[in-house]
């Protein structure tokens, strides 16, 4: 059956520039308004039936939790659809700060979907960290094409 709920599923297609510009911008606006949090993207918009704002195992796992690894793909999509690198870097700042401070060099698998976005799941998830670093390096390479420091 068709599922019209707002989820980040289209994000990778957007990051690869596979949608017409105007449609891509509309999708990114919706993602920003409904899925974006300081620590990543929710797996389901809070306005959708079945949304869970706090992690309690299944079914909450894929129905509202924040996935940090999606942040780099969101940044890639913003680049594809015309955002400036310095503006995009602001999106990554809270997650990077968490990584350097409260995370002690680690990122969890997920965060709660509702404020205060408590870390949940695996406390040190490799794909969360790898995508944070990839996103940071992408932005730095655009800001400073001579080399990432």
PDB file of C-alpha atoms in Angstrom:
ATOM      1  CA  UNK A   1       0.000   0.000   0.000  1.00  0.00           C
ATOM      2  CA  UNK A   2       1.020   3.587  -0.607  1.00  0.00           C
ATOM      3  CA  UNK A   3       2.390   5.407   2.416  1.00  0.00           C
ATOM      4  CA  UNK A   4       2.146   9.180   2.151  1.00  0.00           C
ATOM      5  CA  UNK A   5       3.757   9.820   5.534  1.00  0.00           C
ATOM      6  CA  UNK A   6       6.639  12.258   5.776  1.00  0.00           C
ATOM      7  CA  UNK A   7       9.866  10.282   6.145  1.00  0.00           C
ATOM      8  CA  UNK A   8      13.466  10.903   5.046  1.00  0.00           C
ATOM      9  CA  UNK A   9      13.298   8.178   2.368  1.00  0.00           C
ATOM     10  CA  UNK A  10      13.715  10.595  -0.548  1.00  0.00           C
ATOM     11  CA  UNK A  11      16.802  12.195   0.973  1.00  0.00           C
ATOM     12  CA  UNK A  12      19.420  10.155  -0.887  1.00  0.00           C
ATOM     13  CA  UNK A  13      17.670  10.806  -4.225  1.00  0.00           C
ATOM     14  CA  UNK A  14      17.748  14.508  -3.366  1.00  0.00           C
ATOM     15  CA  UNK A  15      21.420  14.317  -2.385  1.00  0.00           C
ATOM     16  CA  UNK A  16      22.196  12.810  -5.788  1.00  0.00           C
ATOM     17  CA  UNK A  17      20.240  15.581  -7.550  1.00  0.00           C
ATOM     18  CA  UNK A  18      17.681  13.165  -9.017  1.00  0.00           C
ATOM     19  CA  UNK A  19      14.661  15.466  -8.678  1.00  0.00           C
ATOM     20  CA  UNK A  20      13.863  18.596 -10.675  1.00  0.00           C
ATOM     21  CA  UNK A  21      15.082  21.712  -8.875  1.00  0.00           C
ATOM     22  CA  UNK A  22      11.702  23.128  -7.790  1.00  0.00           C
ATOM     23  CA  UNK A  23      10.422  19.757  -6.567  1.00  0.00           C
ATOM     24  CA  UNK A  24      13.696  19.168  -4.728  1.00  0.00           C
ATOM     25  CA  UNK A  25      13.477  22.543  -2.984  1.00  0.00           C
ATOM     26  CA  UNK A  26       9.893  21.791  -1.928  1.00  0.00           C
ATOM     27  CA  UNK A  27      10.915  18.419  -0.532  1.00  0.00           C
ATOM     28  CA  UNK A  28      13.853  19.971   1.344  1.00  0.00           C
ATOM     29  CA  UNK A  29      11.586  22.640   2.812  1.00  0.00           C
ATOM     30  CA  UNK A  30       9.229  19.945   4.090  1.00  0.00           C
ATOM     31  CA  UNK A  31      12.143  17.932   5.499  1.00  0.00           C
ATOM     32  CA  UNK A  32      13.478  21.015   7.264  1.00  0.00           C
ATOM     33  CA  UNK A  33      10.102  21.865   8.790  1.00  0.00           C
ATOM     34  CA  UNK A  34       9.123  18.374   9.914  1.00  0.00           C
ATOM     35  CA  UNK A  35      12.134  16.064  10.183  1.00  0.00           C
ATOM     36  CA  UNK A  36      15.230  18.163  10.894  1.00  0.00           C
ATOM     37  CA  UNK A  37      16.489  18.325  14.487  1.00  0.00           C
ATOM     38  CA  UNK A  38      19.830  19.544  15.856  1.00  0.00           C
ATOM     39  CA  UNK A  39      21.152  15.962  15.829  1.00  0.00           C
ATOM     40  CA  UNK A  40      19.865  14.514  12.577  1.00  0.00           C
ATOM     41  CA  UNK A  41      16.597  13.713  10.854  1.00  0.00           C
ATOM     42  CA  UNK A  42      13.564  12.062  12.356  1.00  0.00           C
ATOM     43  CA  UNK A  43      12.445   8.820  10.767  1.00  0.00           C
ATOM     44  CA  UNK A  44       8.831  10.065  10.804  1.00  0.00           C
ATOM     45  CA  UNK A  45       7.305  13.538  11.121  1.00  0.00           C
ATOM     46  CA  UNK A  46       5.726  14.332  14.506  1.00  0.00           C
ATOM     47  CA  UNK A  47       2.440  15.196  12.783  1.00  0.00           C
ATOM     48  CA  UNK A  48       2.066  11.689  11.344  1.00  0.00           C
ATOM     49  CA  UNK A  49      -0.008   8.871  12.871  1.00  0.00           C
ATOM     50  CA  UNK A  50       2.227   6.373  14.627  1.00  0.00           C
ATOM     51  CA  UNK A  51       4.897   8.935  15.568  1.00  0.00           C
ATOM     52  CA  UNK A  52       6.845   8.116  18.724  1.00  0.00           C
ATOM     53  CA  UNK A  53       8.895  10.922  20.270  1.00  0.00           C
ATOM     54  CA  UNK A  54      10.686   8.787  22.856  1.00  0.00           C
ATOM     55  CA  UNK A  55      12.558   5.574  22.236  1.00  0.00           C
ATOM     56  CA  UNK A  56      10.854   2.526  23.679  1.00  0.00           C
ATOM     57  CA  UNK A  57      12.052  -0.209  21.323  1.00  0.00           C
ATOM     58  CA  UNK A  58       9.884  -1.299  18.415  1.00  0.00           C
ATOM     59  CA  UNK A  59       7.776   0.312  16.967  1.00  0.00           C
ATOM     60  CA  UNK A  60       9.370   3.620  17.987  1.00  0.00           C
ATOM     61  CA  UNK A  61      12.724   2.741  16.401  1.00  0.00           C
ATOM     62  CA  UNK A  62      11.638   3.636  12.829  1.00  0.00           C
ATOM     63  CA  UNK A  63       8.737   5.901  13.723  1.00  0.00           C
ATOM     64  CA  UNK A  64      10.200   9.139  14.960  1.00  0.00           C
ATOM     65  CA  UNK A  65      13.683   8.536  16.275  1.00  0.00           C
ATOM     66  CA  UNK A  66      16.446  10.851  15.053  1.00  0.00           C
ATOM     67  CA  UNK A  67      19.121   9.253  12.878  1.00  0.00           C
ATOM     68  CA  UNK A  68      22.420  11.204  12.987  1.00  0.00           C
ATOM     69  CA  UNK A  69      23.851   9.453   9.925  1.00  0.00           C
ATOM     70  CA  UNK A  70      21.233  11.121   7.721  1.00  0.00           C
ATOM     71  CA  UNK A  71      22.647  14.595   8.448  1.00  0.00           C
ATOM     72  CA  UNK A  72      25.449  14.321   5.846  1.00  0.00           C
ATOM     73  CA  UNK A  73      22.933  13.232   3.185  1.00  0.00           C
ATOM     74  CA  UNK A  74      20.748  16.187   4.125  1.00  0.00           C
ATOM     75  CA  UNK A  75      23.735  18.472   3.688  1.00  0.00           C
ATOM     76  CA  UNK A  76      24.524  16.900   0.297  1.00  0.00           C
ATOM     77  CA  UNK A  77      20.917  17.549  -0.754  1.00  0.00           C
ATOM     78  CA  UNK A  78      21.157  21.184   0.342  1.00  0.00           C
ATOM     79  CA  UNK A  79      24.267  21.562  -1.819  1.00  0.00           C
ATOM     80  CA  UNK A  80      22.485  20.000  -4.822  1.00  0.00           C
ATOM     81  CA  UNK A  81      19.589  22.416  -4.453  1.00  0.00           C
ATOM     82  CA  UNK A  82      21.493  25.658  -4.142  1.00  0.00           C
ATOM     83  CA  UNK A  83      22.386  26.285  -0.493  1.00  0.00           C
ATOM     84  CA  UNK A  84      25.716  27.929   0.254  1.00  0.00           C
ATOM     85  CA  UNK A  85      28.343  25.852   2.110  1.00  0.00           C
ATOM     86  CA  UNK A  86      28.747  28.334   4.980  1.00  0.00           C
ATOM     87  CA  UNK A  87      24.981  28.282   5.594  1.00  0.00           C
ATOM     88  CA  UNK A  88      24.947  24.479   5.475  1.00  0.00           C
ATOM     89  CA  UNK A  89      27.784  24.246   7.997  1.00  0.00           C
ATOM     90  CA  UNK A  90      25.447  25.799  10.584  1.00  0.00           C
ATOM     91  CA  UNK A  91      23.151  22.785  10.261  1.00  0.00           C
ATOM     92  CA  UNK A  92      25.970  20.472  11.293  1.00  0.00           C
ATOM     93  CA  UNK A  93      27.213  22.581  14.205  1.00  0.00           C
ATOM     94  CA  UNK A  94      24.992  21.147  17.024  1.00  0.00           C
ATOM     95  CA  UNK A  95      25.793  17.545  16.095  1.00  0.00           C
ATOM     96  CA  UNK A  96      29.509  18.323  15.828  1.00  0.00           C
ATOM     97  CA  UNK A  97      29.411  20.051  19.238  1.00  0.00           C
ATOM     98  CA  UNK A  98      27.677  17.021  20.760  1.00  0.00           C
ATOM     99  CA  UNK A  99      30.354  14.776  19.269  1.00  0.00           C
ATOM    100  CA  UNK A 100      33.158  16.899  20.768  1.00  0.00           C
ATOM    101  CA  UNK A 101      31.575  17.443  24.200  1.00  0.00           C
ATOM    102  CA  UNK A 102      28.766  15.255  25.574  1.00  0.00           C
ATOM    103  CA  UNK A 103      29.544  12.468  23.116  1.00  0.00           C
ATOM    104  CA  UNK A 104      33.239  12.388  24.094  1.00  0.00           C
ATOM    105  CA  UNK A 105      34.201  11.598  20.495  1.00  0.00           C
ATOM    106  CA  UNK A 106      31.279   9.235  19.967  1.00  0.00           C
ATOM    107  CA  UNK A 107      27.794   9.470  18.490  1.00  0.00           C
ATOM    108  CA  UNK A 108      24.867   7.224  19.346  1.00  0.00           C
ATOM    109  CA  UNK A 109      22.833   5.207  16.915  1.00  0.00           C
ATOM    110  CA  UNK A 110      19.724   7.361  17.466  1.00  0.00           C
ATOM    111  CA  UNK A 111      18.317  10.196  19.541  1.00  0.00           C
ATOM    112  CA  UNK A 112      14.772  10.654  20.808  1.00  0.00           C
ATOM    113  CA  UNK A 113      12.566  12.446  18.291  1.00  0.00           C
ATOM    114  CA  UNK A 114      11.324  14.949  20.873  1.00  0.00           C
ATOM    115  CA  UNK A 115      13.250  17.607  22.784  1.00  0.00           C
ATOM    116  CA  UNK A 116      15.671  17.312  24.521  1.00  0.00           C
ATOM    117  CA  UNK A 117      16.656  14.641  21.942  1.00  0.00           C
ATOM    118  CA  UNK A 118      18.242  12.247  24.436  1.00  0.00           C
ATOM    119  CA  UNK A 119      20.802   9.821  22.962  1.00  0.00           C
ATOM    120  CA  UNK A 120      19.549   6.247  22.659  1.00  0.00           C
ATOM    121  CA  UNK A 121      20.515   2.913  21.159  1.00  0.00           C
ATOM    122  CA  UNK A 122      24.149   1.980  20.667  1.00  0.00           C
ATOM    123  CA  UNK A 123      26.292   4.622  22.381  1.00  0.00           C
ATOM    124  CA  UNK A 124      29.063   4.561  19.758  1.00  0.00           C
ATOM    125  CA  UNK A 125      27.694   3.936  16.262  1.00  0.00           C
ATOM    126  CA  UNK A 126      30.281   3.820  13.465  1.00  0.00           C
ATOM    127  CA  UNK A 127      27.954   4.976  10.670  1.00  0.00           C
ATOM    128  CA  UNK A 128      26.823   7.983  12.718  1.00  0.00           C
ATOM    129  CA  UNK A 129      30.433   9.049  13.249  1.00  0.00           C
ATOM    130  CA  UNK A 130      31.525   8.280   9.678  1.00  0.00           C
ATOM    131  CA  UNK A 131      28.705  10.334   8.163  1.00  0.00           C
ATOM    132  CA  UNK A 132      29.353  13.238  10.527  1.00  0.00           C
ATOM    133  CA  UNK A 133      32.986  13.320   9.416  1.00  0.00           C
ATOM    134  CA  UNK A 134      32.043  12.895   5.745  1.00  0.00           C
ATOM    135  CA  UNK A 135      29.588  15.784   5.963  1.00  0.00           C
ATOM    136  CA  UNK A 136      32.116  17.982   7.731  1.00  0.00           C
ATOM    137  CA  UNK A 137      34.805  17.206   5.166  1.00  0.00           C
ATOM    138  CA  UNK A 138      32.436  17.885   2.266  1.00  0.00           C
ATOM    139  CA  UNK A 139      31.599  21.325   3.614  1.00  0.00           C
ATOM    140  CA  UNK A 140      35.215  22.139   4.450  1.00  0.00           C
ATOM    141  CA  UNK A 141      36.320  21.147   0.944  1.00  0.00           C
ATOM    142  CA  UNK A 142      33.757  23.545  -0.534  1.00  0.00           C
ATOM    143  CA  UNK A 143      34.694  26.385   1.799  1.00  0.00           C
ATOM    144  CA  UNK A 144      38.431  25.762   1.446  1.00  0.00           C
ATOM    145  CA  UNK A 145      39.092  23.969  -1.879  1.00  0.00           C
ATOM    146  CA  UNK A 146      42.864  23.988  -1.214  1.00  0.00           C
ATOM    147  CA  UNK A 147      42.475  21.255   1.360  1.00  0.00           C
ATOM    148  CA  UNK A 148      40.577  19.997   4.355  1.00  0.00           C
ATOM    149  CA  UNK A 149      42.350  20.651   7.629  1.00  0.00           C
TER     150      UNK A 149
END
